[in-house]
Amino acid sequence: MVKFSREYEASIIPEWKGAFVDYKCLKKLVKKIKVARHDEDDSTTAASDADALVAGAGAGGFSVLNPVRALASRFAPRVQASPEDEESSDSSGELVRPAARHEREFLERAEEELEKVDGFYATQEAELLGRGEALIDQLRILADIKRILADHAASRRARGLLNRTRSMPATAPLSPALSGSGRFLLSVSGLASPQSMSDGSVELQQAQTTEGAAVADEVMAALERNGVSFVGLPGKKDAKKDGSRGRGAGALQMPATVRIDIPATNPGRTALKVWEELVNVLRKDGADPAAAFVHRKKIQHAEKNIRDAFMALHRGLELLKKFSSLNVKAFTKILKKFVKVSEQQRATDLFSEKVKRSSFSTSDKVLQLADEVESLFMKNFAGNDRMVAMKYLKPQQPRSTHMITFLVGLFTGTFVSLFIIYGILAHVSGIFSSAGNTAYMEVVYHVFSMFALISLHCFLYGCNLFMWKSTRINQNFIFDFAPNTALTHRDAFLMSASIMCTVIAALVINLFLRNAGASYANAVPGALLVLSMGVLVCPFNVFYRSTRYCFMRILRNIVFSPFYKVLMADFFMADQLTSQIPLLRHMEFAACYFMAGSFRANPYETCTNSQQYKHLAYVISFLPYYWRAMQCLRRYLEEHDTNQLANAGKYVSAMVAAAVRFKYSATPTPFWKLMVIISSSGATFYQLYWDFVMDWGFFTPKSKNRWLRDELILKTKSVYYVSMVLNLALRLAWTVSVMKIHVSKNQTRLLDFSLASLEVIRRGHWNFYRLENEHLNNVGKFRAVKTVPLPFRELETD
């Protein structure tokens, strides 16, 4: 049976750990009480034995053991008052027993823990209730707007059908509020568009304005019912006084302004927001009387935002319910232990009643709101299907099976066997000797290195996932991954083993065909590349489709930086790419060799000697740093954090160092060697500072852990010092490129691959401490649920 303390530690919410009952501390106090009472009992027993001995001797009784008993009672340990006990004496001068002092200390500490838990619960409850209230209002607004627009679209279709049955010569244009373009111009003077304003028919314009005004009135009435006010719009009392002035009389001084605020997270939303701002500027200048501009796409985005906000709210409510139940159980358990060792039943009953009357134990507001959220979500986003709603609100973790472990072992064993076979065949063929086939080595080196680096990165990511799980770092919350589709460490190990098994199998087949004299032998590595790309973009739900699509989506966000909003997963992946520049160079060669048809008609030097190839290699050398710098600039524009500018400077220095090293490899002169040393040294010190201070959070001033930070997840501090030294050593691996070691061509390839592998290992080592620091920041701010921005808001105008 698992002890409750272990179960409790494994069940608490990591981000809220500081708000939970300190069960371990209270348990230590209970043990102190138990030890103190045991010592008192021993002392009392020894004193009673001595008194009995004296009494027996005084009565004339004699025993052979009396001298031994007297000697034992003389040297028996006696309880003496410590300085703390003297300080805890009462006013009469009588010393307080150690057990009583520890009991009072326990009750005081338990009182503090109760106040802490109750205060945190009240704060979180009020925050979630306020968020739920605002979210329900947003849902009402969205439902009203969709209903009004749907009703008017239906009436428009009915009028169109009636006009066609009457065989009218011309059909009136669609109202701007209902046009197929999906754009709505909402203002108190009705709905209008440049197309309708340019119409020559006055009657048609009046009909459209009347219809648009009806739509606008209904939409604004729906928004007012849900508490949205309109800037510049007179109140109802003023409207009654000025009722003689009609809307058509031009008495409007400032149009009503309410907007659907959708964050500009991608280029499409950014363009839409720019166009909206342009419309608002024209309105202010008097060129366009239209007010806030609503787009059909924006309504869809608003609906998605509200759905995501409901899911985040429900997760917060579930976490708060878990917080309440765990703390109630912890108090119950520790009070049972306390009453057993202290025998203070009355004090325990009083404290237990206080726990039962606390808000985290008695309040049912969270339960009611959770039921209401589930009901609203099922009705509005799941088509009244509870099973579908629960898949979104309570995603289940996938069941872990032994099949994945079995497949990892199978692929690993197959890889080792095939690698041995390939080594024997290569040795027999003599392709690795100095007089071997250079063209074969060039092709095999690039293809094998490319997949080997990918496999190594997957393996290290699996190690990261295992360590994050062991230390209870919530990487799914940090990266905003769905828990039911996120990779586990076993999945990452399976991907790594299967990649290497497939690559080695392809190389063995290629070598067999080459020894057999087949003309199409060099097409096997190309077929391997086509197969890997096909698996990556495969639309069927196989081979971790959700992970593959998430990977491609993140790559798209990185490539098109800074047009996409930068999330944690985006810049984390971009950091991985900065360590995979050799991988990108291998991909460049493979694409040139196989796509250009060089493997059939031309030698491999066709690519490597091309000027375009060299220029592209130069661009690839600093392209990941450019993407990462653009992400930093995007974050600076959104967050106005000057640290992002400093971070961008780090990647700019890395770009300069990479460009100088590339130039030195092409023209190895003493001048460029000196420039490599200067630029690479500056970039390395910049990167080391950022690694240790900003990314890992080390060198905190006045930290209780020397050169580290106050909060550490790993219990052994020496691991952190070793990691710092290891990161420093691996950051200096570029010095090998300056030494110009004279070795053979094959040994040079092996050295380059080793350096690339060391950089990937350094990045995998860096990943753990980067996410540890991010997790501790979330813990410090009690941030366990993401905050989704709500779409409907009032537009501030002068």
Coordinates of N, CA and C in Angstrom, one line a residue, residues 15 473-481 568-569 771-772 774-776 778:
E15 N 2.4 23.5 -10.6 CA 2.4 25.0 -10.7 C 1.9 25.6 -9.4
I473 N 7.8 18.2 -14.6 CA 7.8 19.4 -15.4 C 6.7 19.2 -16.5
N474 N 5.7 20.1 -16.5 CA 4.6 20.0 -17.3 C 4.9 20.6 -18.7
Q475 N 5.6 19.8 -19.6 CA 6.0 20.3 -20.9 C 4.8 20.5 -21.8
N476 N 3.7 19.7 -21.6 CA 2.5 19.9 -22.5 C 1.9 21.2 -22.3
F477 N 1.8 21.7 -21.0 CA 1.2 23.0 -20.7 C 2.1 24.1 -21.2
I478 N 3.4 23.9 -21.1 CA 4.4 25.0 -21.5 C 4.3 25.1 -23.0
F479 N 4.3 24.0 -23.8 CA 4.3 24.1 -25.2 C 2.9 24.2 -25.8
D480 N 1.9 24.1 -24.9 CA 0.5 24.1 -25.4 C 0.1 23.0 -26.3
F481 N 0.6 21.8 -25.9 CA 0.3 20.5 -26.6 C -0.9 19.9 -26.0
M568 N 5.8 29.6 -27.4 CA 6.9 28.9 -26.8 C 7.4 27.8 -27.7
A569 N 6.5 27.0 -28.3 CA 6.9 25.9 -29.2 C 7.7 26.4 -30.4
L771 N 13.6 24.3 -20.0 CA 12.2 24.1 -19.6 C 12.1 24.0 -18.0
E772 N 13.1 23.6 -17.4 CA 13.1 23.7 -15.9 C 12.9 25.1 -15.4
E774 N 11.6 27.6 -17.1 CA 10.3 28.1 -17.5 C 9.2 27.5 -16.6
H775 N 9.4 26.3 -16.2 CA 8.4 25.6 -15.2 C 8.5 26.3 -13.9
L776 N 9.7 26.7 -13.4 CA 9.8 27.4 -12.1 C 9.2 28.8 -12.2
N778 N 6.5 29.5 -14.0 CA 5.1 29.3 -13.9 C 4.7 29.0 -12.5

